[in-house]
């Protein structure tokens, strides 16, 4: 099946409005007329009808969420994602128990209309939300024609010095992080902790760029004894765009190489994935050596699991 990207979100809104109204009405029918669907399918009543009515309330909440998401489907993709995961889970569960002979055929019609039917349109909305962000990111990068020295002068570290001035005093190795919850970001910080002295002995200053707030950054960097390091908080990732660092594709962020390395890090170094705390999980990292306002060397990650040659990059 070929899925295309669409900038016309009108039908996405229509689908979510229909989904919202449907789920609210279905939920109301379960709450106020709990026996109706069992009578319709000639099914025996459950022992605890109240639990069935709670499912109705659950569907009403989802319906309200879909109506809210309909106002801007691509922006509120997280609500759609929750709905998709819920419906996919129920579908998989039904198939499993049906194949074991534990589900009557009559339930299939309910699962079809409440869950299976919505999987494809929800998936298409999610795919377009992903593509929308990816293309928007590329467009911002394409339109960013600011000269490197001017770009560097826009951003100040937590110590109040802008990058251009720092680069004129000595070479600076700018390390763009993904997010502090990322396994590979944690690995990067371990590398920096281990190599910091060697890098600074080369006369190069380290500067970290991250997408979290300063309070979060300070707390996380303390774990690696790096809380005193120069850094810049860039929650909108505009400095990332200035250095042409794109959002990663699914393969770059969740490909087999990435997943296998994440498993490897867990078992060998005890590094595990944690909450990104609002940072863009698709943002790719990079490392740049800047001197006198110019990029001297750079390493652009092909996947989020790549390991840059930090010591080589730190040498002018």
Coordinates of C-alpha atoms in Angstrom, one line a residue:
X1 CA 0.0 0.0 0.0
X2 CA 1.4 3.4 -1.0
X3 CA 0.8 6.2 1.4
X4 CA 1.1 9.8 0.2
X5 CA 1.6 13.0 2.1
X6 CA -1.3 15.5 2.0
X7 CA -1.2 19.1 3.0
X8 CA -5.0 19.2 2.9
X9 CA -6.1 18.3 6.5
X10 CA -9.8 18.9 5.9
X11 CA -10.7 15.2 5.6
X12 CA -8.4 14.5 8.6
X13 CA -10.6 16.8 10.7
X14 CA -13.8 15.2 9.2
X15 CA -12.6 11.8 10.2
X16 CA -11.8 12.9 13.8
X17 CA -15.1 14.7 14.1
X18 CA -16.9 11.6 13.0
X19 CA -14.8 9.4 15.3
X20 CA -15.5 11.8 18.2
X21 CA -19.2 11.8 17.8
X22 CA -19.3 8.1 17.2
X23 CA -17.3 7.2 20.3
X24 CA -19.3 9.6 22.5
X25 CA -22.6 8.2 21.3
X26 CA -21.4 4.6 21.6
X27 CA -20.1 5.3 25.1
X28 CA -23.4 6.9 26.2
X29 CA -25.3 3.9 24.9
X30 CA -23.1 1.6 27.1
X31 CA -23.4 3.8 30.2
X32 CA -27.2 4.2 30.1
X33 CA -28.2 1.1 28.2
X34 CA -25.6 -1.5 29.2
X35 CA -27.6 -4.5 28.1
X36 CA -28.3 -3.3 24.6
X37 CA -25.2 -4.6 22.8
X38 CA -25.3 -8.0 24.6
X39 CA -29.0 -8.4 23.6
X40 CA -28.1 -7.4 20.0
X41 CA -25.4 -10.1 19.8
X42 CA -27.3 -12.7 21.7
X43 CA -24.5 -12.7 24.3
X44 CA -24.8 -13.5 28.0
X45 CA -24.5 -10.6 30.4
X46 CA -21.2 -10.1 32.2
X47 CA -21.0 -10.7 36.0
X48 CA -19.9 -7.1 36.6
X49 CA -22.0 -4.8 34.4
X50 CA -20.4 -1.8 36.1
X51 CA -17.0 -2.6 34.4
X52 CA -18.7 -2.6 31.1
X53 CA -20.2 0.8 31.8
X54 CA -16.7 2.1 32.8
X55 CA -15.6 1.0 29.3
X56 CA -18.4 3.3 28.0
X57 CA -17.0 6.2 30.0
X58 CA -13.5 5.4 28.6
X59 CA -14.9 5.6 25.1
X60 CA -16.6 9.0 25.8
X61 CA -13.3 10.4 27.0
X62 CA -11.6 9.2 23.8
X63 CA -14.5 10.7 21.8
X64 CA -14.0 14.1 23.4
X65 CA -10.2 13.8 22.7
X66 CA -10.9 13.1 19.0
X67 CA -13.1 16.2 18.8
X68 CA -10.4 18.3 20.3
X69 CA -7.8 16.9 17.9
X70 CA -10.1 17.6 14.9
X71 CA -9.3 21.3 15.3
X72 CA -5.7 20.7 14.2
X73 CA -5.1 17.0 13.4
X74 CA -1.4 17.4 12.6
X75 CA -0.6 19.4 15.8
X76 CA -2.6 17.1 18.1
X77 CA -1.2 13.9 16.7
X78 CA -0.5 12.6 20.2
X79 CA -4.2 12.2 20.9
X80 CA -4.6 10.3 17.6
X81 CA -1.6 8.1 18.5
X82 CA -3.2 7.2 21.9
X83 CA -6.4 6.2 20.0
X84 CA -4.4 4.2 17.5
X85 CA -2.4 2.3 20.1
X86 CA -5.6 1.6 22.1
X87 CA -7.5 0.2 19.0
X88 CA -4.5 -1.8 17.8
X89 CA -4.1 -3.4 21.2
X90 CA -7.8 -4.4 21.4
X91 CA -7.6 -5.7 17.8
X92 CA -4.5 -7.8 18.6
X93 CA -6.1 -9.1 21.8
X94 CA -9.3 -10.0 20.0
X95 CA -7.4 -11.9 17.3
X96 CA -5.4 -13.8 19.8
X97 CA -8.4 -14.9 21.9
X98 CA -10.5 -15.6 18.8
X99 CA -7.8 -18.0 17.4
X100 CA -7.8 -19.8 20.7
X101 CA -11.5 -20.2 20.5
X102 CA -12.3 -17.9 23.4
X103 CA -14.2 -15.1 21.6
X104 CA -17.7 -15.5 20.1
X105 CA -18.1 -14.4 16.5
X106 CA -20.7 -11.8 17.5
X107 CA -18.0 -9.7 19.2
X108 CA -16.2 -9.3 15.9
X109 CA -18.8 -6.8 14.7
X110 CA -18.2 -4.7 17.7
X111 CA -14.5 -4.8 17.4
X112 CA -14.7 -4.1 13.7
X113 CA -16.8 -0.9 14.1
X114 CA -15.1 0.3 17.3
X115 CA -11.5 -0.5 16.6
X116 CA -10.4 -2.2 13.4
X117 CA -12.3 0.3 11.2
X118 CA -10.4 3.3 12.6
X119 CA -6.8 1.9 12.3
X120 CA -6.2 2.9 8.7
X121 CA -7.5 6.5 8.9
X122 CA -5.7 7.1 12.2
X123 CA -2.5 5.6 10.7
X124 CA -2.7 7.9 7.7
X125 CA -3.2 10.9 10.0
X126 CA -0.2 9.9 12.0
X127 CA 1.9 9.3 9.0
X128 CA 1.0 12.8 7.6
X129 CA 1.8 14.4 11.0
X130 CA 5.2 12.8 10.9
X131 CA 5.8 13.9 7.3
X132 CA 4.5 17.4 8.0
X133 CA 7.0 18.0 10.8
X134 CA 9.8 16.5 8.7
X135 CA 9.1 18.7 5.6
X136 CA 8.6 21.8 7.8
X137 CA 12.0 21.1 9.3
X138 CA 13.6 20.9 5.9
X139 CA 11.9 24.1 4.8
X140 CA 13.2 26.0 7.9
X141 CA 16.7 24.7 7.1
X142 CA 16.4 25.6 3.4
X143 CA 15.3 29.2 4.2
X144 CA 18.0 29.7 6.9
X145 CA 20.8 31.5 5.0
X146 CA 22.4 33.2 8.0
X147 CA 26.2 33.3 7.8
X148 CA 27.9 31.2 10.4
X149 CA 29.6 34.1 12.2
X150 CA 26.3 35.9 12.5
X151 CA 24.4 32.8 13.6
X152 CA 27.0 32.2 16.3
X153 CA 26.7 35.8 17.6
X154 CA 22.9 35.2 18.3
X155 CA 23.4 32.6 21.0
X156 CA 24.9 33.0 24.5
X157 CA 26.0 30.2 26.8
X158 CA 24.8 29.8 30.3
X159 CA 27.9 31.9 31.3
X160 CA 26.8 34.9 29.2
X161 CA 29.3 34.6 26.3
X162 CA 28.2 34.3 22.7
X163 CA 29.6 31.5 20.5
X164 CA 31.3 33.9 18.1
X165 CA 33.3 35.5 20.9
X166 CA 34.2 32.2 22.4
X167 CA 35.4 30.9 19.0
X168 CA 37.7 33.9 18.6
X169 CA 39.4 33.2 21.9
X170 CA 40.0 29.5 21.2
X171 CA 38.5 26.7 19.1
X172 CA 35.2 25.4 20.4
X173 CA 33.8 21.9 20.0
X174 CA 30.0 22.3 19.8
X175 CA 28.2 19.1 20.6
X176 CA 24.5 19.0 19.7
X177 CA 22.6 16.6 21.9
X178 CA 19.3 14.9 21.2
X179 CA 17.6 14.7 24.6
X180 CA 18.7 13.7 28.0
X181 CA 16.4 10.7 28.0
X182 CA 18.0 9.3 24.8
X183 CA 20.3 6.3 25.4
X184 CA 22.8 7.7 22.9
X185 CA 22.7 11.1 24.4
X186 CA 23.6 9.5 27.7
X187 CA 26.4 7.7 26.0
X188 CA 27.6 11.0 24.5
X189 CA 27.8 12.6 27.9
X190 CA 29.8 9.6 29.2
X191 CA 32.3 10.0 26.3
X192 CA 32.5 13.8 27.1
X193 CA 33.1 13.1 30.7
X194 CA 35.9 10.7 29.8
X195 CA 37.5 12.8 27.1
X196 CA 37.0 16.2 28.5
X197 CA 40.5 16.6 29.9
X198 CA 42.1 15.4 26.6
X199 CA 39.9 17.8 24.5
X200 CA 40.7 20.8 26.8
X201 CA 44.4 19.9 26.8
X202 CA 44.3 20.5 23.0
X203 CA 43.2 24.1 23.7
X204 CA 39.6 23.4 22.6
X205 CA 36.6 24.4 24.7
X206 CA 33.5 22.2 24.9
X207 CA 30.0 23.7 24.4
X208 CA 26.8 21.6 24.7
X209 CA 23.6 22.4 22.9
X210 CA 20.4 20.9 24.2
X211 CA 16.6 21.2 23.9
X212 CA 15.7 21.1 27.6
X213 CA 15.3 23.9 30.0
X214 CA 18.3 25.0 32.1
X215 CA 17.1 23.5 35.3
X216 CA 16.6 20.1 33.6
X217 CA 20.1 20.4 32.0
X218 CA 21.8 21.2 35.2
X219 CA 20.2 18.3 37.0
X220 CA 21.2 15.8 34.3
X221 CA 24.7 17.1 33.7
X222 CA 25.4 16.8 37.5
X223 CA 25.1 13.0 37.1
X224 CA 28.1 13.1 34.7
X225 CA 30.1 15.8 36.6
X226 CA 29.5 18.2 33.7
X227 CA 27.3 20.8 35.4
X228 CA 30.1 23.4 35.0
X229 CA 30.4 23.0 31.2
X230 CA 29.3 25.8 28.9
X231 CA 25.9 25.0 27.3
X232 CA 23.0 26.6 25.4
X233 CA 19.3 25.7 25.8
X234 CA 17.6 25.7 22.4
X235 CA 14.1 24.3 23.0
X236 CA 12.9 25.4 19.6
X237 CA 16.0 23.8 18.0
X238 CA 16.6 26.8 15.9
X239 CA 20.4 26.6 16.4
X240 CA 20.2 23.0 15.2
X241 CA 18.5 24.2 12.0
X242 CA 21.2 26.9 11.6
X243 CA 23.8 24.1 11.6
X244 CA 21.6 22.2 9.1
X245 CA 20.8 19.4 11.5
X246 CA 17.6 17.7 10.4
X247 CA 15.0 15.7 12.0
X248 CA 15.8 12.0 11.6
X249 CA 13.8 9.5 9.6
X250 CA 12.3 6.5 11.4
X251 CA 15.2 4.4 10.1
X252 CA 17.7 6.9 11.6
X253 CA 16.0 7.1 15.0
X254 CA 14.4 3.6 15.3
X255 CA 16.2 1.4 12.7
X256 CA 17.7 -2.0 13.5
X257 CA 21.2 -0.6 14.0
X258 CA 19.8 1.9 16.5
X259 CA 17.7 -0.6 18.4
X260 CA 20.5 -3.2 18.6
X261 CA 23.0 -0.6 19.9
X262 CA 20.4 0.6 22.5
X263 CA 20.1 -3.0 23.7
X264 CA 23.9 -3.3 23.7
X265 CA 24.2 -0.1 25.8
X266 CA 21.6 -1.4 28.3
X267 CA 23.4 -4.7 28.9
X268 CA 27.0 -3.4 28.8
X269 CA 26.7 0.1 30.4
X270 CA 23.3 0.0 32.1
X271 CA 22.2 2.9 29.9
X272 CA 18.5 2.9 29.2
X273 CA 15.9 5.1 27.5
X274 CA 13.9 7.5 29.7
X275 CA 11.5 10.4 29.2
X276 CA 12.6 13.1 26.6
X277 CA 10.7 15.7 28.7
X278 CA 9.3 17.5 25.7
X279 CA 12.3 17.5 23.4
X280 CA 11.9 16.5 19.8
X281 CA 12.8 12.8 19.8
X282 CA 13.4 12.9 16.0
X283 CA 16.0 15.7 16.2
X284 CA 19.4 14.5 15.0
X285 CA 22.6 15.4 16.8
X286 CA 26.0 16.6 15.4
X287 CA 29.5 17.8 16.4
X288 CA 31.2 20.9 15.0
X289 CA 34.6 22.4 15.6
X290 CA 34.3 26.2 15.3
X291 CA 37.3 28.6 15.2
X292 CA 37.2 32.4 14.5
X293 CA 33.6 32.2 13.6
X294 CA 34.0 29.5 11.0
X295 CA 33.2 25.8 11.0
X296 CA 36.5 24.0 10.7
X297 CA 35.4 20.4 11.1
X298 CA 32.0 18.6 11.5
X299 CA 30.4 15.3 12.1
X300 CA 26.9 14.8 10.9
X301 CA 25.2 11.7 12.3
X302 CA 23.7 9.2 9.7
X303 CA 21.9 7.5 12.6
X304 CA 21.3 8.5 16.2
X305 CA 23.5 5.6 17.3
X306 CA 26.7 6.9 15.5
X307 CA 29.8 7.6 17.6
X308 CA 31.7 10.7 16.5
X309 CA 35.6 10.8 16.7
X310 CA 35.6 13.5 19.4
X311 CA 39.4 13.7 19.8
X312 CA 40.0 14.1 16.0
X313 CA 37.3 16.7 15.8
X314 CA 38.8 18.6 18.7
X315 CA 42.1 19.2 16.9
X316 CA 42.4 22.3 14.7

